[in-house]
Amino acid sequence: MATPDDSRTSGIGLQRFGLGARPGQPRDQRDAARESMLAEVARGVVAQPLNPPFSGAAEIGGALFAFEDKERMEREARRVAGQAQAMQVAAAPPNPQAAQNPQAPVAPQAPAAPQNQMAQPAKPPNEPPLPFKTYRDEVVARVQLALEAESGFAERLVQFWSNHFCIAATKSNIGRSMAGAYEREAIRPHVFGRFEEMLVAAESHPAMLDFLDNRLSVGPGSPAGKRRGRGLNENQAREILELHTLGVHGGYSQADVTNLARIITGWTMVGREAVLGFPGSFAFNIGLHEPGTQPLLGKDYAQPGKAQGLAALTDLAHHPATADFIALKLARHFVADEPPPTLVASLSEVFRRTQGDLAAVSRALLESNAAWNAEPSKIRSPQEFLIASYRALSRKADPGQILGPLGVMGQPFWQPSGPNGYPDTNAAWASAEGIKTRIDVAAGWGRQAAGSVPDPRALTEDILGPLASPETRQTVARAESKPQALALMLMSPEFQRR
Amino acid sequence: MADLDDDCEAMTPSRRAVLGAAGALFAWSFVPKFAYAAAGSRDPRFLLVVLRGALDGLSAVPPIGDPDYAGLREGIALTKDGPDAALPLDGFFYLHPAMPNLARLYASGQASIVHAAATGYRERSHFDGQDVLESGQVGPGRTDSGWLNRLIASLPPGETVSRHGVLGVGVVPPLVVRGPAPILGWSPPRMARAGPDLMQRLSDLYGQRDPGLARALTQAIETEAIALRSSMNGDTRGGGGPDSTEGMKRIAEGAAGLVGADDGPRIAALAFEGWDTHANEGGAKGRLAQLLGGLDGALAAFEQGLKPVWKDTVVMVVTEFGRTAKVNGTVGTDHGTGTIAFLVGGAVKGGRMVVDWPGLKPEQLYEKRDLKPTTDIRGVAKGVVSELFGLSGPVLAERVFPGTGALAPMRGLVG
């Protein structure tokens, strides 16, 4: 493998395909970024976050339902206690303690406990409710992994695929609690595996079935459909075709959407009653499944039960339109808004020839000189900007310092405003308001990190190396303060573009 | 915050200088010589609100007078009587009870409602639907510029409207405002602002190394200056996003402050989110009702915030398409076609339903499924902006909405 000889081209590797340099990273590690990324592909394994809050979707489901049940009981207890107190107040002289703070909610177990007695081992103050806490802990676990990664190529692929098959943590308690687990279970294991396996894992994950409503979809001719008169919800079927496989111009019709919706009826999540398994886990519920043969894209699917959906998804994964769609998205993400057509064509060719072997496709991307030599034109997304900045400044994964900045920059983890995920073009992220917000954020990071960086000029050399322009070097050197110098480095064109 | 803001104000070298720089960046080398009629003495304002997710027009403006409506909508049908009765419009159409401000504006002749409307897009992808709605092209994926941007680029330079650019609200500007003409960006501030000296140094660095970032930053500085002059500098940290009642109100207040300022942009676009009601949509109460309440609050915020120029204002509220006529299996609605648009503002010739009602019987529906569109929303948009800004039909058909020569601008919408 020939490494690009131009030092500037070689310097872009960690930025374009990875998550950016860390201080003190050996020169040869950066110059050999291509080899080290290819080695990541060869290993074929993507790291999993350490210490996630729950082991998996089923465990989350159990905890979440228990949490919601407890909340409901407490609300009810508060309501009853409130009524009882109101009656007491009406009947007796006012209680001085209550009068002091009439707004305070009454704790259900210990309404009259003396102040020196702990009512119960309460959760620490400011501890958020379970779904938010779970989300926060998953974010921290994910960021930690990204900060520790040597090159970050695999993590970038995780971000890409997680956004391709996105779910939204904001949809419901289920989404908020399961967003991290979804990525760990449906995306990470398949990044260097087969596309069809990632597709099935994503479409059958409870988080996706909740996000795109298939959880509630009922075949009109199924036992439940006949009994309850409920019916289809075609949301997930539509997005499978439009966003996850063929692409919107992939040649399907409204009838295909409806038929795919019928095909995947019964793909659902076990509810709190735990009839079909552990609450929160995936289940195929035959009682919801539309019986019979369904046509899709000119082919009949007669398989019984869940096998019908698996067969349809496998065919969609191998469809040529899917190969083209994925190739374009990958090249756009890593290389340029308008990527070189030859690169797109070659990625699509590899995808088709290998029937969606994602290790082969990733290898083809890294080995492409067209991908490697393109001018750095893409602006880093807010998530990439945050990770690259934290790596450069040796910051830790503190939740408050992640959620806030990503929120204001418009790209919090797992919260796209629609099922098409976050945009992946400069028009979206290099806007006037976007840049202004980034500067505000960078100014804050500069202030916070100034104490731990001995010399911003040296750090700029270390992080940007051959990429740094004379103008950027001079601008950093002439800054009026260390915090400002760091903000200037983070906002320099060479740090922003990859 | 206050002294930082003062610094910011003092820092801006001179607004004219910044504008000059922006003008130079966009180099009006080619000025089209289309027919152009002056719009009179009015200094008009136009705000476009895009509702992302395909608003259910049959719930927002229910045709309760249609005998087939209640049967299609089952449990989420609205009624003209009872505790949560819909608000009367013309005896056939009603307004969702979550929108009392709009009902008041309609009654006072400051709002019109277009029903059974759609663009020319007939598929059911949100993203393609929004692309057609915002790009102004006849199909998706044709261009990266939006019709409001090209509208400004089609006006003679130096006009008040073109000089002040177009405002795109949000960290990510909506497609409808993107393009060659200057874009101003704004979103509700949520964190401490960087110092003016840092902004200036970056502005210099970008000027030497990166024209794209330089352009974005110049525009950002310009908008900030306008925002400060129109005294929108309160600390508005916190609050919800563009899919919440509070978020919609804050965004509307901010946009009104900028568009209402003497030296502010005359044209703005903003987006509210969360209208994709596949499950548990709700009727008089519930999820959609909450969103409509948020929109209603935003309309009131526009009216309030634009007070001196409200008489010259049109707010147009649009969405990419509608939803199925029939309620679906999960008490929501799936992607449909025909829907509604609102025209609100002192410049609207209001108090009217603009509609050619197609009916709701199966054979009257589009593909036996969706409300059939009988009014092209682009004809409505063309009519509004031609009467507001004095643009001629050919300019609209060639530059702003290319390929729509056969689609006449609808007349008489602006009073």
Coordinates of N, CA, C and O in Angstrom, one line a residue, chain B residues 301-395:
Chain B
A301 N -47.4 36.0 18.6 CA -46.1 36.7 18.8 C -45.6 37.5 17.6 O -45.0 38.6 17.8
F302 N -45.9 37.0 16.4 CA -45.6 37.8 15.2 C -46.4 39.1 15.2 O -45.8 40.1 15.0
E303 N -47.7 38.9 15.5 CA -48.6 40.1 15.5 C -48.1 41.2 16.5 O -47.9 42.4 16.2
Q304 N -47.7 40.7 17.7 CA -47.3 41.6 18.7 C -45.9 42.2 18.4 O -45.7 43.4 18.4
G305 N -45.0 41.3 17.9 CA -43.6 41.8 17.7 C -43.4 42.7 16.5 O -42.5 43.4 16.4
L306 N -44.4 42.6 15.6 CA -44.2 43.3 14.3 C -45.2 44.5 14.3 O -45.4 45.1 13.2
K307 N -45.7 44.9 15.5 CA -46.8 45.8 15.5 C -46.7 47.0 14.6 O -47.6 47.2 13.8
P308 N -45.7 47.8 14.6 CA -45.7 49.0 13.7 C -45.8 48.6 12.2 O -46.4 49.3 11.4
V309 N -45.3 47.4 11.8 CA -45.3 47.1 10.4 C -46.2 45.9 10.1 O -46.3 45.4 9.0
W310 N -47.0 45.5 11.1 CA -47.9 44.4 10.9 C -48.9 44.6 9.7 O -49.2 43.7 9.0
K311 N -49.3 45.9 9.6 CA -50.2 46.2 8.5 C -49.6 45.9 7.1 O -50.3 45.7 6.1
D312 N -48.2 45.8 7.0 CA -47.6 45.5 5.8 C -47.0 44.1 5.7 O -46.1 43.8 4.9
T313 N -47.5 43.2 6.6 CA -46.9 41.9 6.8 C -47.8 40.8 6.3 O -49.0 40.9 6.5
V314 N -47.2 39.8 5.6 CA -47.9 38.5 5.4 C -47.0 37.4 6.0 O -45.9 37.3 5.7
V315 N -47.7 36.6 6.8 CA -47.0 35.4 7.3 C -47.7 34.3 6.6 O -48.9 34.2 6.6
M316 N -46.9 33.4 5.9 CA -47.5 32.3 5.2 C -47.0 31.0 5.9 O -45.8 30.8 6.0
V317 N -48.0 30.2 6.2 CA -47.7 28.9 6.9 C -48.0 27.8 6.0 O -49.1 27.6 5.5
V318 N -46.9 27.0 5.7 CA -47.1 25.9 4.8 C -46.5 24.6 5.3 O -45.7 24.6 6.3
T319 N -46.8 23.5 4.7 CA -46.2 22.2 5.1 C -46.0 21.3 3.8 O -46.6 21.7 2.8
E320 N -45.2 20.3 3.9 CA -44.8 19.6 2.6 C -45.9 18.9 1.9 O -46.0 18.8 0.7
F321 N -46.8 18.3 2.7 CA -48.0 17.7 2.2 C -48.9 17.4 3.3 O -48.6 17.8 4.5
G322 N -50.0 16.7 3.1 CA -51.0 16.4 4.1 C -50.9 15.0 4.6 O -49.9 14.4 4.5
R323 N -52.1 14.5 5.1 CA -52.1 13.2 5.7 C -53.3 12.4 5.1 O -54.2 13.0 4.5
T324 N -53.3 11.1 5.3 CA -54.4 10.4 4.8 C -55.8 10.9 5.3 O -55.8 11.3 6.5
A325 N -56.8 10.8 4.5 CA -58.1 11.3 4.9 C -58.6 10.4 6.0 O -59.2 10.9 7.0
K326 N -58.4 9.1 5.9 CA -58.9 8.2 6.9 C -57.9 8.1 8.1 O -56.7 8.1 7.8
V327 N -58.4 7.9 9.3 CA -57.6 7.6 10.4 C -56.9 6.2 10.2 O -57.6 5.4 9.6
N328 N -55.7 6.0 10.6 CA -55.0 4.7 10.4 C -55.2 3.8 11.5 O -56.0 4.0 12.5
G329 N -54.5 2.6 11.5 CA -54.7 1.6 12.4 C -54.2 1.9 13.8 O -54.4 1.2 14.8
T330 N -53.4 3.0 14.0 CA -52.9 3.4 15.3 C -53.4 4.7 15.7 O -52.7 5.5 16.4
V331 N -54.6 5.1 15.3 CA -55.3 6.3 15.7 C -54.4 7.5 15.4 O -54.4 8.5 16.1
G332 N -53.8 7.4 14.3 CA -53.1 8.6 13.7 C -53.4 8.6 12.2 O -54.4 8.1 11.8
T333 N -52.5 9.3 11.4 CA -52.7 9.4 10.0 C -51.4 9.2 9.3 O -50.4 9.6 9.9
D334 N -51.4 8.6 8.1 CA -50.2 8.4 7.4 C -50.0 9.5 6.3 O -50.8 10.4 6.2
H335 N -48.9 9.4 5.6 CA -48.6 10.5 4.7 C -49.6 10.6 3.6 O -50.0 9.6 2.9
G336 N -50.2 11.8 3.4 CA -51.2 12.1 2.4 C -50.8 13.2 1.5 O -49.6 13.4 1.3
T337 N -51.7 13.8 0.9 CA -51.4 14.8 -0.2 C -51.9 16.2 0.1 O -51.2 17.1 0.5
G338 N -53.2 16.4 -0.1 CA -53.8 17.8 0.1 C -53.8 18.2 1.5 O -54.1 17.4 2.4
T339 N -53.6 19.5 1.8 CA -53.6 20.0 3.1 C -53.9 21.5 3.1 O -54.4 22.0 2.1
I340 N -53.6 22.2 4.2 CA -54.0 23.6 4.3 C -52.7 24.5 4.3 O -51.6 24.0 4.5
A341 N -53.0 25.8 4.0 CA -51.9 26.8 4.3 C -52.6 28.0 4.9 O -53.8 28.2 4.6
F342 N -51.9 28.7 5.7 CA -52.5 29.9 6.4 C -51.8 31.1 5.8 O -50.6 31.1 5.6
L343 N -52.6 32.2 5.5 CA -52.0 33.5 5.3 C -52.5 34.4 6.4 O -53.7 34.6 6.5
V344 N -51.6 35.0 7.1 CA -51.9 35.8 8.3 C -51.1 37.1 8.2 O -50.0 37.1 7.9
G345 N -51.8 38.2 8.6 CA -51.1 39.5 8.7 C -51.9 40.6 8.3 O -53.0 40.4 7.6
G346 N -51.5 41.8 8.6 CA -52.3 43.0 8.3 C -52.4 43.3 6.9 O -53.3 44.0 6.4
A347 N -51.5 42.7 6.1 CA -51.6 43.0 4.6 C -52.4 41.9 3.9 O -52.6 42.0 2.7
V348 N -52.9 41.0 4.6 CA -53.7 39.9 4.0 C -55.2 40.4 3.8 O -55.7 41.0 4.7
K349 N -55.7 40.2 2.6 CA -57.1 40.4 2.4 C -57.8 39.2 3.0 O -58.1 38.2 2.3
G350 N -58.2 39.3 4.2 CA -58.5 38.1 5.0 C -60.0 37.9 5.3 O -60.9 38.4 4.6
G351 N -60.2 37.0 6.2 CA -61.5 36.6 6.6 C -62.2 35.6 5.5 O -63.4 35.6 5.4
R352 N -61.3 34.9 4.7 CA -61.8 34.1 3.7 C -61.2 32.8 3.6 O -60.0 32.6 3.9
M353 N -62.0 31.8 3.2 CA -61.5 30.5 2.8 C -61.2 30.5 1.4 O -62.0 30.9 0.6
V354 N -60.0 30.1 1.0 CA -59.6 30.1 -0.4 C -59.6 28.6 -0.8 O -58.7 27.8 -0.4
V355 N -60.7 28.1 -1.4 CA -60.8 26.7 -1.6 C -61.7 26.3 -2.7 O -62.7 27.0 -3.0
D356 N -61.4 25.2 -3.4 CA -62.2 24.6 -4.4 C -62.4 23.2 -3.8 O -61.5 22.3 -4.0
W357 N -63.4 23.0 -3.0 CA -63.5 21.8 -2.2 C -63.8 20.5 -3.0 O -64.8 20.5 -3.7
P358 N -62.9 19.5 -3.0 CA -63.1 18.4 -3.8 C -64.0 17.3 -3.3 O -64.4 16.4 -4.0
G359 N -64.3 17.4 -2.0 CA -65.2 16.4 -1.4 C -64.4 15.2 -0.8 O -63.2 15.1 -1.0
L360 N -65.0 14.4 0.0 CA -64.3 13.4 0.8 C -64.8 12.0 0.5 O -64.5 11.0 1.2
K361 N -65.7 11.8 -0.5 CA -66.1 10.5 -0.8 C -64.9 9.7 -1.5 O -64.0 10.4 -2.0
P362 N -64.9 8.4 -1.3 CA -63.7 7.6 -1.8 C -63.3 8.0 -3.2 O -62.1 8.2 -3.5
E363 N -64.3 8.2 -4.1 CA -63.9 8.5 -5.5 C -63.4 9.9 -5.7 O -62.9 10.3 -6.7
Q364 N -63.7 10.8 -4.7 CA -63.3 12.2 -4.7 C -61.9 12.4 -4.1 O -61.3 13.4 -4.3
L365 N -61.4 11.3 -3.5 CA -60.1 11.5 -2.8 C -59.0 11.2 -3.9 O -59.2 10.5 -4.9
Y366 N -57.8 11.7 -3.6 CA -56.6 11.4 -4.4 C -56.2 10.0 -4.2 O -55.9 9.6 -3.0
E367 N -56.2 9.1 -5.2 CA -55.8 7.7 -5.0 C -56.7 7.0 -4.0 O -56.3 6.1 -3.3
K368 N -58.0 7.5 -3.9 CA -58.9 7.0 -2.9 C -58.4 7.0 -1.5 O -58.7 6.2 -0.6
R369 N -57.5 7.9 -1.2 CA -56.7 7.9 0.0 C -56.5 9.2 0.7 O -56.7 9.4 1.9
D370 N -56.2 10.2 -0.1 CA -55.8 11.5 0.5 C -56.8 12.6 0.0 O -57.4 12.5 -1.1
L371 N -56.9 13.7 0.8 CA -57.6 14.9 0.3 C -57.0 15.3 -1.0 O -55.8 15.5 -1.1
K372 N -57.8 15.5 -2.0 CA -57.3 15.8 -3.4 C -56.9 17.3 -3.4 O -57.7 18.1 -3.1
P373 N -55.7 17.6 -3.9 CA -55.3 19.0 -4.0 C -56.0 19.6 -5.2 O -55.9 19.1 -6.3
T374 N -56.6 20.7 -4.9 CA -57.3 21.5 -6.0 C -56.7 22.9 -6.2 O -57.0 23.6 -7.1
T375 N -55.8 23.3 -5.3 CA -55.1 24.5 -5.4 C -53.7 24.3 -5.3 O -53.2 23.6 -4.4
D376 N -52.9 24.9 -6.2 CA -51.4 24.7 -6.2 C -50.9 25.8 -5.2 O -51.0 27.0 -5.5
I377 N -50.2 25.3 -4.2 CA -49.7 26.2 -3.2 C -48.6 27.2 -3.8 O -48.5 28.3 -3.3
R378 N -48.0 26.8 -4.9 CA -47.0 27.7 -5.5 C -47.7 28.8 -6.2 O -47.2 29.9 -6.3
G379 N -49.0 28.6 -6.7 CA -49.7 29.7 -7.3 C -50.1 30.7 -6.2 O -50.1 31.9 -6.4
V380 N -50.4 30.2 -5.0 CA -50.7 31.1 -3.9 C -49.5 31.9 -3.5 O -49.5 33.1 -3.3
A381 N -48.3 31.2 -3.4 CA -47.1 31.9 -3.0 C -46.7 32.9 -4.1 O -46.3 34.0 -3.7
K382 N -46.9 32.6 -5.3 CA -46.6 33.5 -6.4 C -47.4 34.7 -6.3 O -47.0 35.9 -6.4
G383 N -48.7 34.5 -6.0 CA -49.6 35.6 -5.9 C -49.3 36.6 -4.8 O -49.3 37.8 -4.9
V384 N -48.9 36.0 -3.6 CA -48.6 36.8 -2.5 C -47.4 37.6 -2.7 O -47.4 38.8 -2.5
V385 N -46.3 37.0 -3.2 CA -45.0 37.7 -3.3 C -45.1 38.7 -4.5 O -44.5 39.7 -4.5
S386 N -45.9 38.4 -5.5 CA -46.0 39.3 -6.7 C -46.7 40.6 -6.2 O -46.4 41.7 -6.5
E387 N -47.8 40.4 -5.4 CA -48.5 41.6 -4.9 C -47.8 42.4 -3.9 O -47.8 43.6 -3.7
L388 N -47.0 41.6 -3.1 CA -46.3 42.2 -2.0 C -45.0 43.0 -2.5 O -44.7 44.1 -2.0
F389 N -44.3 42.3 -3.4 CA -43.0 42.9 -3.8 C -43.0 43.4 -5.2 O -42.0 43.9 -5.7
G390 N -44.2 43.4 -5.9 CA -44.2 43.9 -7.2 C -43.5 43.1 -8.3 O -43.0 43.7 -9.3
L391 N -43.3 41.8 -8.0 CA -42.6 41.0 -9.0 C -43.6 40.6 -10.1 O -44.7 40.3 -9.9
S392 N -43.1 40.5 -11.3 CA -43.9 40.2 -12.4 C -44.0 38.7 -12.6 O -43.1 38.0 -12.2
G393 N -45.0 38.3 -13.3 CA -45.2 36.9 -13.6 C -44.0 36.2 -14.2 O -43.6 35.1 -13.8
P394 N -43.4 36.8 -15.3 CA -42.3 36.1 -15.9 C -41.1 35.8 -14.9 O -40.5 34.8 -15.0
V395 N -40.8 36.8 -14.1 CA -39.7 36.6 -13.1 C -40.0 35.4 -12.2 O -39.2 34.6 -12.0

